[in-house]
Amino acid sequence: MMKDTRIIDLSKTDYSDATICDEINLIHKSKMQEILDVWHKLYSQCDNRSVLLENDTDEVHSVHNTISIFGSRGAGKTTFLLSFLKRIKDEDKKGELLLLNRIDPTHIENKQHTFINVLASIQNAINELDNSRNKGCVNRKYSEGRLQLNEYYTRILKALPFIDGIGKEKVYDEWEDEEYISLNGMERANASNNMERNFHLYIQTALKYLDKKCVVIPFDDIDTDFQKGFEVLEVIRKFLTTPQIITVITGDLELYSKLVRRSKWIFFDKEFLNKEINYGKHSKEEFSEMIDQLENQYLMKILKPENRILLGTIKEYMEDPNFEIEVKINE
């Protein structure tokens, strides 16, 4: 039986940094087909561009189209991600993808919120594509679409102060001023209540305007930054819920688990736990099981098991008798 061979070509790169690999160099070749199958399934669901209407009274249809690439440190997650992004870009013959630059939370300033980073990336991509296509020419069709886009974008900006980590901690401090309440406060509160709907409308209008099918947002190693990691998960859970956005994230599943558990334990302070254990006759194990359930429910919702790709280590591949790795030093 012929062995499945991979070639690590050190004559071209020392692989000290993540790089795009072709099929023969990619260690996780079988996993590439696996992730492409998941991608094609999610991508096919982006066909309906009229997902939501401005005067629609129904609730927003929220979905979490997130592809998760899990592996231990050094398993080649970033290389796999970059290679996958190149594959779907090469497949996109009609130019229907709005593929954003990879977002690495460790490179985001602490004061910059992840949702603002995502929104700025989308808006920047729209501006660049718009300028490239129109080249400064006035076109009624495009100008009307731009006005509609600006309307939804403005609504989102008004709601930003109500998002945790963006606005003031006490957002109603200025509400003692009756004029402020009548002119700004209630409008912003209403925009906040409709944030998810407005973001759906914004994405839907932007894609129609740009003649695109979906937005792809790659997040890399969000689990390595505890401060930003859970914030990214919350942005995916609360806002990136339109069928026309597909997110791709990498990381270690155990670290994601710790991020979620840490966020849930915060609600149980030491004084409360002591009272529940001493007077409520509850055990520590009960609270631990409760956290386990909350963690599982959270991760199952936004990182669906059927959309998870698990990468093995080189050691695991080398233990497979039908697999071998060759190293090329020079020509």
XYZ file of C-alpha atoms in Angstrom:
331
model
C 0.000 0.000 0.000
C 1.344 3.414 -1.010
C 2.026 5.766 1.879
C 0.430 9.191 2.170
C 3.467 11.487 1.915
C 3.910 15.150 2.915
C 6.974 17.219 2.050
C 8.323 19.906 4.387
C 10.369 22.038 2.007
C 12.988 23.885 4.065
C 14.672 25.152 0.893
C 11.809 27.681 0.529
C 10.971 28.534 4.129
C 12.021 27.494 7.628
C 8.358 27.440 8.728
C 9.167 29.639 11.724
C 6.087 31.660 10.748
C 2.715 30.520 9.449
C 2.635 30.162 5.685
C 0.261 29.080 2.922
C 0.822 25.458 1.917
C -0.177 23.664 -1.245
C -1.678 20.185 -1.126
C 1.580 18.216 -1.050
C 3.070 20.356 1.736
C -0.017 20.554 3.931
C 0.256 18.169 6.858
C -3.501 18.247 7.495
C -4.545 17.312 3.946
C -7.502 15.141 5.006
C -8.732 17.915 7.301
C -8.698 20.368 4.388
C -11.359 18.346 2.589
C -13.292 18.152 5.851
C -13.327 21.935 6.345
C -14.193 22.519 2.677
C -17.239 20.269 3.083
C -18.378 22.366 6.070
C -17.650 25.562 4.131
C -19.691 24.509 1.087
C -22.641 23.639 3.330
C -22.610 27.036 5.086
C -21.851 28.952 1.887
C -24.853 27.404 0.121
C -27.083 28.872 2.862
C -26.053 32.430 1.919
C -28.028 32.367 -1.344
C -31.067 34.213 -0.034
C -30.010 37.857 0.016
C -33.414 39.178 1.157
C -33.128 37.716 4.626
C -34.787 40.644 6.347
C -37.054 43.515 5.330
C -36.996 47.028 6.797
C -40.658 46.848 7.885
C -40.518 43.189 8.897
C -42.190 42.699 12.292
C -40.901 39.170 12.821
C -37.955 38.468 15.102
C -34.490 38.416 13.574
C -33.466 34.952 12.387
C -30.203 34.427 14.267
C -27.716 31.781 13.165
C -24.129 31.085 14.146
C -22.182 30.119 11.039
C -18.824 29.612 12.725
C -16.203 27.139 11.557
C -13.853 26.196 14.415
C -10.301 24.970 13.833
C -9.089 23.339 17.052
C -5.617 22.091 17.860
C -2.911 22.254 20.501
C -0.143 24.846 20.466
C 2.124 24.336 17.457
C -0.328 22.089 15.589
C -0.253 24.437 12.588
C -3.647 26.086 13.044
C -2.646 29.431 11.481
C -0.973 27.737 8.498
C -4.090 25.597 8.036
C -6.319 28.697 8.282
C -4.269 30.640 5.717
C -4.247 27.657 3.350
C -8.021 27.262 3.720
C -8.645 30.967 3.045
C -6.548 30.733 -0.114
C -8.532 27.692 -1.267
C -11.919 29.408 -0.918
C -10.534 32.561 -2.519
C -9.289 30.528 -5.502
C -12.702 28.840 -5.742
C -14.463 32.210 -5.804
C -14.378 32.639 -9.585
C -17.312 35.088 -9.591
C -15.877 37.316 -6.861
C -18.835 36.759 -4.524
C -16.850 36.691 -1.268
C -16.113 39.704 0.914
C -13.083 38.157 2.606
C -11.821 40.332 5.461
C -8.247 40.377 6.700
C -7.419 37.931 9.473
C -8.152 39.382 12.936
C -5.709 38.460 15.697
C -6.925 39.742 19.113
C -3.338 39.877 20.409
C -2.698 42.644 17.850
C -5.781 44.656 18.843
C -5.288 47.515 21.278
C -6.896 46.888 24.669
C -9.164 49.928 24.290
C -10.403 48.846 20.863
C -13.524 46.683 20.990
C -13.720 43.646 18.717
C -17.091 44.626 17.223
C -15.734 48.054 16.241
C -12.752 46.318 14.650
C -15.076 44.055 12.646
C -17.347 46.956 11.660
C -14.366 49.094 10.588
C -12.957 46.208 8.516
C -16.272 45.727 6.703
C -16.719 49.472 6.125
C -13.145 49.792 4.865
C -13.634 46.886 2.467
C -16.844 48.506 1.195
C -15.081 51.833 0.644
C -12.148 50.245 -1.181
C -14.318 48.119 -3.444
C -16.677 51.025 -4.015
C -13.867 53.384 -5.051
C -12.278 50.736 -7.242
C -15.521 49.989 -9.053
C -16.936 53.479 -9.459
C -13.650 55.352 -9.846
C -15.319 58.537 -8.702
C -18.158 58.402 -11.260
C -21.634 59.337 -10.044
C -24.099 56.506 -10.556
C -27.691 56.861 -9.364
C -28.062 53.171 -8.606
C -24.932 53.137 -6.453
C -25.638 56.490 -4.778
C -29.085 55.302 -3.629
C -27.541 52.129 -2.252
C -24.876 54.156 -0.487
C -27.530 56.346 1.179
C -29.310 53.241 2.477
C -26.011 51.833 3.727
C -25.207 55.067 5.526
C -28.610 54.980 7.235
C -28.021 51.532 8.728
C -24.406 52.368 9.570
C -25.563 55.473 11.477
C -28.091 53.416 13.438
C -25.330 51.005 14.478
C -23.058 53.867 15.567
C -25.844 55.267 17.762
C -26.172 51.920 19.520
C -22.441 51.412 20.169
C -22.363 53.243 23.553
C -24.728 50.571 24.954
C -22.324 47.709 24.196
C -20.262 46.486 27.150
C -16.672 47.680 26.835
C -17.449 50.587 24.484
C -19.621 53.217 26.159
C -19.595 54.575 29.695
C -20.174 52.083 32.494
C -23.183 54.155 33.618
C -24.676 55.004 30.258
C -27.613 56.896 31.791
C -25.487 59.442 33.704
C -26.529 62.266 31.363
C -30.223 61.383 31.410
C -31.048 63.939 34.096
C -31.194 66.456 31.255
C -34.735 66.253 29.827
C -33.691 67.795 26.512
C -30.917 65.240 26.136
C -33.378 62.412 26.789
C -35.884 63.697 24.239
C -33.312 64.431 21.528
C -30.699 61.715 21.941
C -31.319 59.293 24.758
C -34.461 57.529 23.563
C -33.205 57.395 19.970
C -29.998 55.707 21.087
C -31.875 53.326 23.367
C -34.138 52.335 20.477
C -31.099 51.819 18.231
C -29.575 49.589 20.925
C -32.740 47.475 21.164
C -32.637 46.949 17.388
C -28.866 46.528 17.123
C -28.914 42.962 15.803
C -31.669 43.779 13.265
C -29.849 46.902 12.037
C -26.594 44.989 11.683
C -28.394 42.309 9.648
C -29.884 45.013 7.415
C -26.481 46.698 7.085
C -24.759 43.462 6.000
C -27.626 42.537 3.671
C -27.594 45.978 2.001
C -23.796 46.059 1.765
C -23.635 42.672 0.051
C -26.373 43.592 -2.407
C -24.637 46.906 -3.115
C -21.291 45.200 -3.731
C -22.847 42.253 -5.573
C -21.391 39.835 -3.032
C -22.827 36.706 -1.472
C -21.348 36.633 2.028
C -18.768 38.091 4.400
C -15.980 35.850 5.715
C -14.404 36.964 9.018
C -11.317 34.979 10.158
C -10.249 35.153 13.839
C -6.900 33.609 14.726
C -5.949 32.282 18.192
C -8.560 34.248 20.109
C -8.130 31.880 23.061
C -4.567 33.081 23.738
C -5.743 36.475 25.024
C -8.003 36.084 28.072
C -8.976 39.746 28.040
C -10.061 39.739 24.385
C -10.938 36.074 23.948
C -14.332 36.025 25.623
C -15.158 39.427 24.099
C -14.709 37.884 20.636
C -16.981 34.966 21.536
C -19.633 37.407 22.797
C -19.460 39.454 19.582
C -20.013 36.253 17.583
C -22.903 35.251 19.857
C -24.687 38.625 19.945
C -24.029 40.322 16.620
C -22.452 38.094 13.937
C -25.689 36.153 13.623
C -26.765 36.790 10.039
C -26.684 33.820 7.600
C -24.618 36.071 5.320
C -21.607 36.083 7.658
C -19.352 33.061 8.055
C -16.736 33.319 10.801
C -13.680 31.086 11.038
C -11.822 30.847 14.337
C -8.778 28.921 15.505
C -7.643 27.928 18.968
C -7.432 25.247 21.629
C -10.812 23.870 22.743
C -9.603 23.463 26.339
C -8.621 27.135 26.498
C -11.987 28.159 25.045
C -13.551 26.108 27.803
C -11.564 28.019 30.424
C -12.561 31.365 28.894
C -16.256 30.498 29.168
C -15.990 28.941 32.634
C -14.147 31.986 33.946
C -16.909 34.280 32.672
C -19.597 32.146 34.343
C -17.826 31.836 37.708
C -17.689 35.643 37.983
C -21.409 35.643 38.818
C -20.763 33.549 41.944
C -18.729 35.655 44.369
C -17.086 34.125 47.447
C -19.634 35.484 49.922
C -22.591 34.097 47.933
C -20.963 30.658 47.576
C -20.164 30.458 51.288
C -23.780 31.271 52.211
C -25.175 28.753 49.734
C -22.850 26.026 51.018
C -23.242 26.787 54.745
C -26.915 27.767 54.892
C -28.457 26.570 51.635
C -26.925 23.108 52.069
C -25.556 23.112 48.533
C -22.227 21.483 47.738
C -19.312 22.838 45.732
C -19.858 19.996 43.286
C -23.370 21.264 42.495
C -22.023 24.653 41.438
C -19.244 23.007 39.446
C -21.795 20.876 37.570
C -23.890 23.987 36.919
C -20.858 25.735 35.398
C -20.180 22.631 33.285
C -23.729 22.783 31.890
C -23.562 26.525 31.185
C -20.202 26.101 29.445
C -21.455 23.225 27.279
C -24.621 25.096 26.290
C -22.631 28.218 25.394
C -20.025 26.432 23.249
C -22.599 24.138 21.602
C -24.587 27.196 20.513
C -21.864 29.293 18.897
C -19.216 26.651 18.092
C -21.374 23.844 16.766
C -19.757 20.376 16.967
C -20.610 19.605 13.321
C -18.590 22.667 12.244
C -15.475 21.821 14.273
C -12.224 20.713 12.647
C -9.798 18.933 14.976
C -6.125 19.068 13.933
C -3.722 16.410 15.122
C -0.043 16.846 15.980
C 2.905 15.707 13.846
C 3.564 12.987 16.434
C 0.058 11.610 15.927
C 0.515 11.589 12.152
C 3.899 9.871 12.445
C 2.365 7.075 14.514
C 0.152 6.251 11.513
C 1.966 3.509 9.504
C 0.317 4.734 6.284
C 1.655 8.262 6.660
C 5.154 9.690 6.219
C 6.845 13.088 6.210
C 9.844 13.908 4.011
C 12.064 16.921 4.669
C 13.686 18.737 1.744
C 16.787 20.755 2.660
C 17.824 22.021 -0.785
C 17.338 21.299 -4.477
